[in-house]
mmCIF file of C-alpha atoms in Angstrom:
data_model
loop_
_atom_site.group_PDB
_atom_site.id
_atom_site.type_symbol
_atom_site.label_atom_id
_atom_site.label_comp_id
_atom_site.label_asym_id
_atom_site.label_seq_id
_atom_site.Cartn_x
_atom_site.Cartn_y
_atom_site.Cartn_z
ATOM 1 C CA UNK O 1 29.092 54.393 131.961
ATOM 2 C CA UNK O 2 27.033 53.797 135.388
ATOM 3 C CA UNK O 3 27.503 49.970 136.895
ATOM 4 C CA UNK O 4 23.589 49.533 135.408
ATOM 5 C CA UNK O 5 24.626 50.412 132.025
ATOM 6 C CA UNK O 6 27.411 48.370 131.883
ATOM 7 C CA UNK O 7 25.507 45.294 133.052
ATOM 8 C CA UNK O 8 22.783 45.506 130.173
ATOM 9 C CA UNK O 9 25.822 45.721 128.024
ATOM 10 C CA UNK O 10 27.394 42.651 128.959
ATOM 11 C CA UNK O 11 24.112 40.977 129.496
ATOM 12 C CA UNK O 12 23.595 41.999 125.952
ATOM 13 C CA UNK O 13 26.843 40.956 123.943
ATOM 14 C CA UNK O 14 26.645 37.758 126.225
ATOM 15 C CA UNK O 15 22.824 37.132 124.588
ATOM 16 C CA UNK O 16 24.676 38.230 120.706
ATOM 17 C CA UNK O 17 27.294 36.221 121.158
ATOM 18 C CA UNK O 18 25.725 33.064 122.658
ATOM 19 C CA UNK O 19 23.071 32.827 119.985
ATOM 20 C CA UNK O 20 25.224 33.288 117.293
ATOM 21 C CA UNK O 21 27.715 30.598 118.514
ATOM 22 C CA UNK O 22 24.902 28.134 119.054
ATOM 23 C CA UNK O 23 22.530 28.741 115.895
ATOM 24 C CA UNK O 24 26.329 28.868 113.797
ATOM 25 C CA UNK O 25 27.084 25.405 115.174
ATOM 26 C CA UNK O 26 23.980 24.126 113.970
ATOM 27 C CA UNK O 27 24.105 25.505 110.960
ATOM 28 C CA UNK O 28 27.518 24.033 110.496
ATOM 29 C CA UNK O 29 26.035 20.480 111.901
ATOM 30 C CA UNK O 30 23.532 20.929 108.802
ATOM 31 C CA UNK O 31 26.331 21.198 106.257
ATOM 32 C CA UNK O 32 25.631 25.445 106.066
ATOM 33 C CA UNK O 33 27.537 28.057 106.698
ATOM 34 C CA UNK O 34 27.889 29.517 109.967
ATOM 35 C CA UNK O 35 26.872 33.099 108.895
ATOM 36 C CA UNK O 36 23.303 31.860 108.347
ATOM 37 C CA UNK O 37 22.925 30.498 112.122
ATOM 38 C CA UNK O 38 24.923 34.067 113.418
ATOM 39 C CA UNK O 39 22.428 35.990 111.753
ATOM 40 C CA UNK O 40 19.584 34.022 112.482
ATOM 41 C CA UNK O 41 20.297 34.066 116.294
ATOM 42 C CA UNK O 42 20.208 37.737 115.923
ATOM 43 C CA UNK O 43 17.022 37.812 114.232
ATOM 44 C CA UNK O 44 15.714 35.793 117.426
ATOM 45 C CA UNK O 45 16.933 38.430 119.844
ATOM 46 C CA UNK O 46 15.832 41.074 117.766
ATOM 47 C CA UNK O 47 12.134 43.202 117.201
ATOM 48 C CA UNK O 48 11.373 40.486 114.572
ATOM 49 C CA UNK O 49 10.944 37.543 117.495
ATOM 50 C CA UNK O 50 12.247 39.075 121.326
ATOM 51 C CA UNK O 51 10.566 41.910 120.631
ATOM 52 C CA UNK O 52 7.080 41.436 118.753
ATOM 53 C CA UNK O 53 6.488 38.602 121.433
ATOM 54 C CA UNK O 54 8.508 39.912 124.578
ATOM 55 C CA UNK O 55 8.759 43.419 124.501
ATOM 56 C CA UNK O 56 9.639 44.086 127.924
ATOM 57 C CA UNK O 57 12.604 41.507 127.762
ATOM 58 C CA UNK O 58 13.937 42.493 124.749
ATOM 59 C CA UNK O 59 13.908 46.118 126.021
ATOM 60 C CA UNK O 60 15.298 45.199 129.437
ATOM 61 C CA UNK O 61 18.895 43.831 127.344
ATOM 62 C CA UNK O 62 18.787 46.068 124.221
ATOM 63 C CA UNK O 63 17.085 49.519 124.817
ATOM 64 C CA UNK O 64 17.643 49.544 128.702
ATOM 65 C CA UNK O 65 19.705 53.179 128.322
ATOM 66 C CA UNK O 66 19.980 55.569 125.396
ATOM 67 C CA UNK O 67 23.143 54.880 124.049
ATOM 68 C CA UNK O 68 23.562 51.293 124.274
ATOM 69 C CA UNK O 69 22.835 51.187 120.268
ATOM 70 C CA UNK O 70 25.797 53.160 119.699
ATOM 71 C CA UNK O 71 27.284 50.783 122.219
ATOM 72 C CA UNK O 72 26.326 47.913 120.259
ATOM 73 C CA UNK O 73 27.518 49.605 116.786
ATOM 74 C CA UNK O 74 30.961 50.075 117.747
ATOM 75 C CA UNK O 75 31.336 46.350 118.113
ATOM 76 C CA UNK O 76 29.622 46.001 114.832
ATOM 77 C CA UNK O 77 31.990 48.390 112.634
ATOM 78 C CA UNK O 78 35.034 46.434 114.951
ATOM 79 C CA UNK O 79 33.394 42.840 113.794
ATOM 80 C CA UNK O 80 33.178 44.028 110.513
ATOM 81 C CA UNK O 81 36.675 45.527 110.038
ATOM 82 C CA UNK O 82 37.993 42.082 112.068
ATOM 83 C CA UNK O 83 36.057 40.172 109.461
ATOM 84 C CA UNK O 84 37.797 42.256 106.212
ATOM 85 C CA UNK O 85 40.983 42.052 108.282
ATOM 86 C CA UNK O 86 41.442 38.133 108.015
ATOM 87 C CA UNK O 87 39.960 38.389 104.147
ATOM 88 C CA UNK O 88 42.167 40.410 103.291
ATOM 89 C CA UNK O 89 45.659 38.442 104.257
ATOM 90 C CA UNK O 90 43.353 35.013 103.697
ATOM 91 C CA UNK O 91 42.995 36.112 99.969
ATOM 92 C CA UNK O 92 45.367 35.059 97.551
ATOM 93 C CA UNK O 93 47.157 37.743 95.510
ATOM 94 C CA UNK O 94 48.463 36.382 92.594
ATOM 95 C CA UNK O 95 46.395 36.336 89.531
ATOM 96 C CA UNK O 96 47.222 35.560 85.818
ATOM 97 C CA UNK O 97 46.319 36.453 83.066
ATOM 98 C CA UNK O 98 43.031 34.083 83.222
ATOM 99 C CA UNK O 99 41.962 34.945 86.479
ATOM 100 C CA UNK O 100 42.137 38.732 85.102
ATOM 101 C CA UNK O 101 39.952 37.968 82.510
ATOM 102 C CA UNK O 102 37.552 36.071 84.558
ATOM 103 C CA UNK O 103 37.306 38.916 86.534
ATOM 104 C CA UNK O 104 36.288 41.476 84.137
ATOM 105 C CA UNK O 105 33.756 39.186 82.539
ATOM 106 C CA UNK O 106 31.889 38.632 85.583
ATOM 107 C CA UNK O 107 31.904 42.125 86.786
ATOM 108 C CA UNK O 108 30.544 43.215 83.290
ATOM 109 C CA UNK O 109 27.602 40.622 83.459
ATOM 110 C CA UNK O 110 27.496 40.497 87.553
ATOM 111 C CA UNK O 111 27.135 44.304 87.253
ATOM 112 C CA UNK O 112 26.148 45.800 83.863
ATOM 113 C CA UNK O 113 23.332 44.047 82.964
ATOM 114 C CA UNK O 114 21.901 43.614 86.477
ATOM 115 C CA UNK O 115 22.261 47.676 86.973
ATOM 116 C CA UNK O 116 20.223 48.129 83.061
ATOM 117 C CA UNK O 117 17.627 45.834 84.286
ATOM 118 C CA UNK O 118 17.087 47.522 87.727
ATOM 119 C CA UNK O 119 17.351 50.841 85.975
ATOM 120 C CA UNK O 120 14.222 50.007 83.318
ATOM 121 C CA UNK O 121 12.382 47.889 85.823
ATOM 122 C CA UNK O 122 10.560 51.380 87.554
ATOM 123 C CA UNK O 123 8.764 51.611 83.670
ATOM 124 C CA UNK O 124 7.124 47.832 84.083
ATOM 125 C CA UNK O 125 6.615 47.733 87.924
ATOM 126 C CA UNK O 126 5.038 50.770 90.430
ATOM 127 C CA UNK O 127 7.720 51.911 92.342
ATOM 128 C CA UNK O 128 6.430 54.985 93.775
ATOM 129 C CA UNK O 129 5.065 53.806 97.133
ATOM 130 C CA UNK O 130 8.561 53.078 98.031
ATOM 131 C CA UNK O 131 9.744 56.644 96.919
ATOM 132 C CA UNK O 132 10.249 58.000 100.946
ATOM 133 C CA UNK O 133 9.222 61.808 101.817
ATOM 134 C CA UNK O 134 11.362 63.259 98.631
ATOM 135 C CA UNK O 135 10.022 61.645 96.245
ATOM 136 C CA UNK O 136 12.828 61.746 94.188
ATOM 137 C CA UNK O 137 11.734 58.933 91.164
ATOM 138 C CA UNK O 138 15.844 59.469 89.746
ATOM 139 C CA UNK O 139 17.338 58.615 93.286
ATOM 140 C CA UNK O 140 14.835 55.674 93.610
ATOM 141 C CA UNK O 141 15.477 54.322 90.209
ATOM 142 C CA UNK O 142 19.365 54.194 91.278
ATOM 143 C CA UNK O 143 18.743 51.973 94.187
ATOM 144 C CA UNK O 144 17.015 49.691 92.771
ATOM 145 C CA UNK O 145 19.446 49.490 89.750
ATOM 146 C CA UNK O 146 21.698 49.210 92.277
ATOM 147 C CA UNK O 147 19.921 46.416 94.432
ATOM 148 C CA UNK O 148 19.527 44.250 91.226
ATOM 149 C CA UNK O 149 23.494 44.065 91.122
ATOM 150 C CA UNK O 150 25.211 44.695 94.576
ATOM 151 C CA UNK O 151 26.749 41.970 96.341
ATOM 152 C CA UNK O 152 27.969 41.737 100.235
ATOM 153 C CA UNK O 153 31.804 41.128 100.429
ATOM 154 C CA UNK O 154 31.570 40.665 104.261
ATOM 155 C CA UNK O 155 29.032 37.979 103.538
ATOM 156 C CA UNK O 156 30.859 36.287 100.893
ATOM 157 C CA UNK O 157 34.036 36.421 102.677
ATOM 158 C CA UNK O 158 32.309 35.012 105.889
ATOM 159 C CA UNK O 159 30.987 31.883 103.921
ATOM 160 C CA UNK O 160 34.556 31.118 101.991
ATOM 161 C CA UNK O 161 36.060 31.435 105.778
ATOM 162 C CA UNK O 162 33.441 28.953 106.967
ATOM 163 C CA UNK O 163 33.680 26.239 104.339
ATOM 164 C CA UNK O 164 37.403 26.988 104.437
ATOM 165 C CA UNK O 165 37.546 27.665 100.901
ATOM 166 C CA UNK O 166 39.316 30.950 101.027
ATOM 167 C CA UNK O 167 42.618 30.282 99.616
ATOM 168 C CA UNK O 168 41.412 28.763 96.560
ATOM 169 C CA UNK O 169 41.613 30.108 92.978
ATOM 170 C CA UNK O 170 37.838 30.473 92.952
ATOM 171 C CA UNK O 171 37.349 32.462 96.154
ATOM 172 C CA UNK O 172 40.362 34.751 94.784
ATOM 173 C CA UNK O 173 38.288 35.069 91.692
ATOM 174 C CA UNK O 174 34.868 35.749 93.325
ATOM 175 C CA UNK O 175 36.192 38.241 95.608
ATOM 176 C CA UNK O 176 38.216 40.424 93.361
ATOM 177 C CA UNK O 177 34.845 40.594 91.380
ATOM 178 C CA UNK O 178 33.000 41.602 94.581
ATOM 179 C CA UNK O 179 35.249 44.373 95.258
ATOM 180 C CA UNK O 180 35.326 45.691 91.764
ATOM 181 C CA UNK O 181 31.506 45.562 91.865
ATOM 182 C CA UNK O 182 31.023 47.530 95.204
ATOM 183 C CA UNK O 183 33.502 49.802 94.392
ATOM 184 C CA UNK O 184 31.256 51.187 91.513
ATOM 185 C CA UNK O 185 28.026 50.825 93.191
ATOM 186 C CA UNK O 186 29.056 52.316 96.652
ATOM 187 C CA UNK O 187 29.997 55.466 94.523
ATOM 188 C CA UNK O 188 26.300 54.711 92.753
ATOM 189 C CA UNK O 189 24.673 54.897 96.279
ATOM 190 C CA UNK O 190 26.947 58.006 97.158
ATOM 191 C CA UNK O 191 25.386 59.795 94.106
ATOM 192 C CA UNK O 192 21.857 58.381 95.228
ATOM 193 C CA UNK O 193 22.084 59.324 98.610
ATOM 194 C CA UNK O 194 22.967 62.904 97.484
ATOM 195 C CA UNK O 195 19.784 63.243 94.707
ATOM 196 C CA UNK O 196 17.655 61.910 97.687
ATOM 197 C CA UNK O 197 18.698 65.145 100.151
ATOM 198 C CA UNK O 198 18.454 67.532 97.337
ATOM 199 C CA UNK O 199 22.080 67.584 96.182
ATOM 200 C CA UNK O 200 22.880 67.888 92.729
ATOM 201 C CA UNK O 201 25.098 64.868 92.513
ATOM 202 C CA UNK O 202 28.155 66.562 91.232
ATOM 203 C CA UNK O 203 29.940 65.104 88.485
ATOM 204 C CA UNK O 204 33.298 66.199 90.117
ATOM 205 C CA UNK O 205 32.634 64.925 93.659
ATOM 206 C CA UNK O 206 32.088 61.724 92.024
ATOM 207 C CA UNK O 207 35.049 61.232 90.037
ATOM 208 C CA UNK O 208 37.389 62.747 93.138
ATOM 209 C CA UNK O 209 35.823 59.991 95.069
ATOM 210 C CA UNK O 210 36.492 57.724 92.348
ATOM 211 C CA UNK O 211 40.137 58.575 92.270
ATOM 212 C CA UNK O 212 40.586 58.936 95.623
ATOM 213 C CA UNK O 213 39.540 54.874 96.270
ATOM 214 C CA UNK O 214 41.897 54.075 93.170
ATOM 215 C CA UNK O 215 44.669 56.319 94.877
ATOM 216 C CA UNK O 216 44.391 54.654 98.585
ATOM 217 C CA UNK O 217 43.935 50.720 97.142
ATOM 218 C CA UNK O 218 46.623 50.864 94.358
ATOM 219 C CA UNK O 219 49.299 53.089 96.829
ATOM 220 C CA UNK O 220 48.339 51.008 99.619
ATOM 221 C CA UNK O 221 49.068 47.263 97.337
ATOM 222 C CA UNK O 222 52.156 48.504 95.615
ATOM 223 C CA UNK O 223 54.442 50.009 99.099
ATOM 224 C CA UNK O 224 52.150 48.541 101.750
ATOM 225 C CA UNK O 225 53.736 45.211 102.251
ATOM 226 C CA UNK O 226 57.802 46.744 101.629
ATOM 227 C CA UNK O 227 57.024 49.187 103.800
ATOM 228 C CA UNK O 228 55.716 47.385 106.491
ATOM 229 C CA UNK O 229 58.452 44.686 106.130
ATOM 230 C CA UNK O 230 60.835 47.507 106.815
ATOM 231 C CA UNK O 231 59.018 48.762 109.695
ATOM 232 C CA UNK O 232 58.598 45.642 111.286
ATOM 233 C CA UNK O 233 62.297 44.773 111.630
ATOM 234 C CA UNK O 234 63.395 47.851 112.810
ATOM 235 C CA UNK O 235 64.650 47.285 116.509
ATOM 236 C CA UNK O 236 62.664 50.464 117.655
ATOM 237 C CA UNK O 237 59.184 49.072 117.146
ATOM 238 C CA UNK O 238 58.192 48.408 120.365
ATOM 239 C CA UNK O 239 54.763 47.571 119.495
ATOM 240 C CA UNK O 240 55.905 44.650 117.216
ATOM 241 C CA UNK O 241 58.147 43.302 120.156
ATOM 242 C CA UNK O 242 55.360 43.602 122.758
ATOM 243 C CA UNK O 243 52.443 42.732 121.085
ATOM 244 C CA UNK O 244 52.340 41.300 117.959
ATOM 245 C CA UNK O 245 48.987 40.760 117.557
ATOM 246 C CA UNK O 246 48.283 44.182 118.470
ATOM 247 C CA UNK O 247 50.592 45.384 116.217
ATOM 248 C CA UNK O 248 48.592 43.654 112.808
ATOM 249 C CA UNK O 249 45.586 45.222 114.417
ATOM 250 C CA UNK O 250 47.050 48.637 114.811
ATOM 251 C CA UNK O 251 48.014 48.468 111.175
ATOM 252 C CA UNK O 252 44.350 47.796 110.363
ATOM 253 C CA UNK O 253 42.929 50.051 112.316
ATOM 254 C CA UNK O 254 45.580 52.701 110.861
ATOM 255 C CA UNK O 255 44.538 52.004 107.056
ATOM 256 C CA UNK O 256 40.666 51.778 107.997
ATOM 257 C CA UNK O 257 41.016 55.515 109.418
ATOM 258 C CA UNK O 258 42.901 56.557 106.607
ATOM 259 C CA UNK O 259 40.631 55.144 103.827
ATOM 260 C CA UNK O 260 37.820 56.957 106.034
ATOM 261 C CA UNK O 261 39.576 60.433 106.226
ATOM 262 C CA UNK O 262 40.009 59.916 102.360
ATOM 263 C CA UNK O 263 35.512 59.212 102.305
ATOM 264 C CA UNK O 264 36.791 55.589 101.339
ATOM 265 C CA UNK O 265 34.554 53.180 101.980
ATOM 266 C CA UNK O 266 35.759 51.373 105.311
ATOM 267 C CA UNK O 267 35.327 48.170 104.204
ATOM 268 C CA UNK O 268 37.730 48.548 101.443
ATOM 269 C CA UNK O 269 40.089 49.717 104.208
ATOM 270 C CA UNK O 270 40.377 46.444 105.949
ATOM 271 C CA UNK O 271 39.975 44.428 102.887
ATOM 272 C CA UNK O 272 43.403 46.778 101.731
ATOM 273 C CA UNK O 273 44.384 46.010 105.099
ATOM 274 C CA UNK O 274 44.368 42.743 105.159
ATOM 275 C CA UNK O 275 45.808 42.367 101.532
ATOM 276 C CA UNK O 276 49.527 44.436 102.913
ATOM 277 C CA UNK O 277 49.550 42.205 105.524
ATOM 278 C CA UNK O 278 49.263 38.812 103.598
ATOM 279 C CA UNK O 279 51.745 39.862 100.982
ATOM 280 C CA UNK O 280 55.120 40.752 103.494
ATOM 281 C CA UNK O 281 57.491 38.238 102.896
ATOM 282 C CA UNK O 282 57.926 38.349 107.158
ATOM 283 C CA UNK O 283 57.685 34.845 108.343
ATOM 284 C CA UNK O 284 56.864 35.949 111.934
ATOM 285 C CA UNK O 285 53.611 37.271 111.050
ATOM 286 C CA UNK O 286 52.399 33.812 109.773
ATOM 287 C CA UNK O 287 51.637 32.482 113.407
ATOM 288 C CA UNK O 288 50.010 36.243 114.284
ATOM 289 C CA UNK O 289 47.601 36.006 111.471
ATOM 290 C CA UNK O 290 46.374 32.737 112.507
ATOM 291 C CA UNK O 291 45.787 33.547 115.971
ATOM 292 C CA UNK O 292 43.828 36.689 114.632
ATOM 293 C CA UNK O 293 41.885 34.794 113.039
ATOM 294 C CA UNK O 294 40.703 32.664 116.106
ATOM 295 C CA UNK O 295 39.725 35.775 118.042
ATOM 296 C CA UNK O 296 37.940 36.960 115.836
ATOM 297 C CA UNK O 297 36.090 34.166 114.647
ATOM 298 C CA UNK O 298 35.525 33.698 118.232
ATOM 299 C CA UNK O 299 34.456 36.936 119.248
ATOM 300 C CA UNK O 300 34.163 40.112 116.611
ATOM 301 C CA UNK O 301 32.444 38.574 113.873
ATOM 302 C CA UNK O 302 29.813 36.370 115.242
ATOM 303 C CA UNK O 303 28.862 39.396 117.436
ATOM 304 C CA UNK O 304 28.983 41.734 114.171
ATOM 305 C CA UNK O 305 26.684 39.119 112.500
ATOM 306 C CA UNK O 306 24.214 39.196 114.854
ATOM 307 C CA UNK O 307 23.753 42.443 115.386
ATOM 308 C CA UNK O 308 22.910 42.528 111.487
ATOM 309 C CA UNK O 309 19.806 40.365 112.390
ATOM 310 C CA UNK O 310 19.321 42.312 115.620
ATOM 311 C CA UNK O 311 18.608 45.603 113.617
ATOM 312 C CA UNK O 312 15.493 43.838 111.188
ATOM 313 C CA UNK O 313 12.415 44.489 112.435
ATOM 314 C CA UNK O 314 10.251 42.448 109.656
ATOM 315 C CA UNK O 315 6.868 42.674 111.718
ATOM 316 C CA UNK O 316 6.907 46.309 110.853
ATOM 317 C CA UNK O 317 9.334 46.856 107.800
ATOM 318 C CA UNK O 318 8.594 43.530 105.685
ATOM 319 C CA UNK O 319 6.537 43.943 102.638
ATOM 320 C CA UNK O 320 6.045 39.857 101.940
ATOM 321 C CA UNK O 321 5.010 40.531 98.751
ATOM 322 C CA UNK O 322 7.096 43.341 97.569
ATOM 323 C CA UNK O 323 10.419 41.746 98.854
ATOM 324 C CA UNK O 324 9.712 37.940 97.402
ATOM 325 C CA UNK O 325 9.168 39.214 94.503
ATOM 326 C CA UNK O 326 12.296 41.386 94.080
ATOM 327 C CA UNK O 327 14.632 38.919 95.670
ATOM 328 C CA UNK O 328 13.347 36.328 92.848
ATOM 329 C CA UNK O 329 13.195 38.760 90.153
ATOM 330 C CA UNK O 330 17.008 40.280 90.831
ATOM 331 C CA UNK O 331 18.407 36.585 91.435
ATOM 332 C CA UNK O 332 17.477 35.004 88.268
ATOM 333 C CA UNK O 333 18.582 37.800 86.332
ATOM 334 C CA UNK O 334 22.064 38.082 88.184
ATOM 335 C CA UNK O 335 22.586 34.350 88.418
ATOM 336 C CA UNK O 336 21.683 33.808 85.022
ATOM 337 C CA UNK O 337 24.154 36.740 83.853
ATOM 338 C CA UNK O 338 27.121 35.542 85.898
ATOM 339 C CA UNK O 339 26.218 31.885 84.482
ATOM 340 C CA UNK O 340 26.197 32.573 80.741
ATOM 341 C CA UNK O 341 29.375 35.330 80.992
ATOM 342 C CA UNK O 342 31.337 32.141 83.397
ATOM 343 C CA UNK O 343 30.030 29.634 80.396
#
């Protein structure tokens, strides 16, 4: 990278991560979580606000050489992964019987019903504006079934690590819901992805991908955490003794590529990730996975977070009607679902 380039990068991440510090802390000083002010102060920087009224500006940080979006990306999919990271080894393990239970009735209503209603709501409301160039009703219908039940497990996780709540029984329960949920529906948007490009949406592809993510998470859960114990105290790692905190990262970063060479959804990678690490019995890694946590809270995952709002561009993608009416429409029936299946 030329000496220009690297100054609109800096100049950049220093305008991401600024906003999203300041707009966080006053979303904290309102009693909200921080993610709402790190993505807001992304939105701000973005074409939504920077760029419909300053165009020059916002070009002169964020478009001022060809690749400095794929600049900017790489320290989103690092933010993200940071973010999964600390979930993972923040989330408690352990769950009866109950919590089991729990679990399988929410992801029934959270996800079932949800899905049936976005699949049958194309035969009440005109969907086919929104088809895109194929035209492919069957593909369409999936999203939207999909969009009436997906959650965001980075988003979830960010706002139990904000109101500190992510040790508790509940946040245990909410999340192994979450990650049951996008399991299915990332392999829902796989087969949706492929109808769209003119694939035929193989029923094999889809259950190989299906057994693959069971493979990686259940291998990685049950001889993860022994195997890394063992690891760890051998008096040959060198990477434990000189950097410890680079050493949990490595690990990450190690299961992440894995889980991606496997077409396993990344973010289940560092969730996984995160999950070996917090179950070793290694007392030394205690103090490492708290000062993990401070960089990144400090520096990954606010910038992550604002890049998400940097990337809307509602002056020219909103449809005000269209989305209101969808985001109220796929709420009430998901909250009321969850609500009468937790009842």
């Amino acid at each position: 990278m030329t000496e220009f380039e690297l100054s609109r990068m800096f100049l950049a991440l220093f305008c991401l991560l600024g906003k999203a510090h300041g707009f966080g802390y006053a979303c904290q000083w309102f009693k909200m979580p921080r993610v709402i002010g790190e993505i807001g102060g992304g939105l701000l920087l973005g074409p939504t606000v920077l760029g419909f009224f300053l165009p020059e500006v916002y070009t002169f940080i964020f478009a001022a050489f060809p690749t400095e979006g794929q600049v900017l990306s790489a320290f989103y999919w690092i933010g993200l992964t940071a973010l999964m990271f600390v979930s993972g080894f923040r989330v408690q393990r352990k769950l009866d019987r109950h919590d089991t239970s729990l679990i399988a009735v929410i992801v029934v209503a959270a996800t079932g019903l949800p899905f049936l209603a976005g699949w049958f709501a194309p035969q009440v409301f005109d969907f086919a504006p929104y088809a895109g160039p194929n035209g492919g009703m069957l593909a369409l219908t999936l999203v939207i079934a999909i969009a009436f039940s997906v959650t965001s497990i980075p988003v979830i996780s960010k706002i139990f690590l904000d109101l500190d709540i992510i040790q508790t029984r509940f946040a245990r329960i909410v999340l192994g819901a979450a990650t049951i949920q996008d399991l299915f529906l990332w392999i829902g948007l796989s087969l949706a992805t492929s109808l769209a490009q003119g694939g035929e949406g193989d029923a094999g592809d889809l259950a190989l991908t299906i057994t693959k993510t069971l493979a990686f998470v259940g291998v990685a859960l049950a001889f993860g955490p022994r195997l890394l114990n063992w690891v760890s105290r051998l008096r040959i790692n060198l990477v434990w003794k000189a950097s410890p905190i680079g050493y949990l990262f490595s690990i990450c970063f190690l299961l992440v590529a894995v889980a991606s060479l496997l077409s396993v959804n990344l973010v289940f990678g560092a969730l996984v990730a995160g999950m070996v690490v917090g179950a070793c019995s290694n007392g030394a890694f205690e103090p490492v996975k708290e000062r993990i946590g401070d960089i990144s809270a400090g520096l990954f995952v606010p910038i992550y977070f604002a890049i998400v709002g940097l990337k809307i561009d509602l002056p020219n993608d909103l449809d005000l009607g269209f989305t209101l009416g969808f985001i109220v429409l796929s709420s009430a029936i998901e909250i009321a679902c969850v609500f009468v299946a937790a009842k």
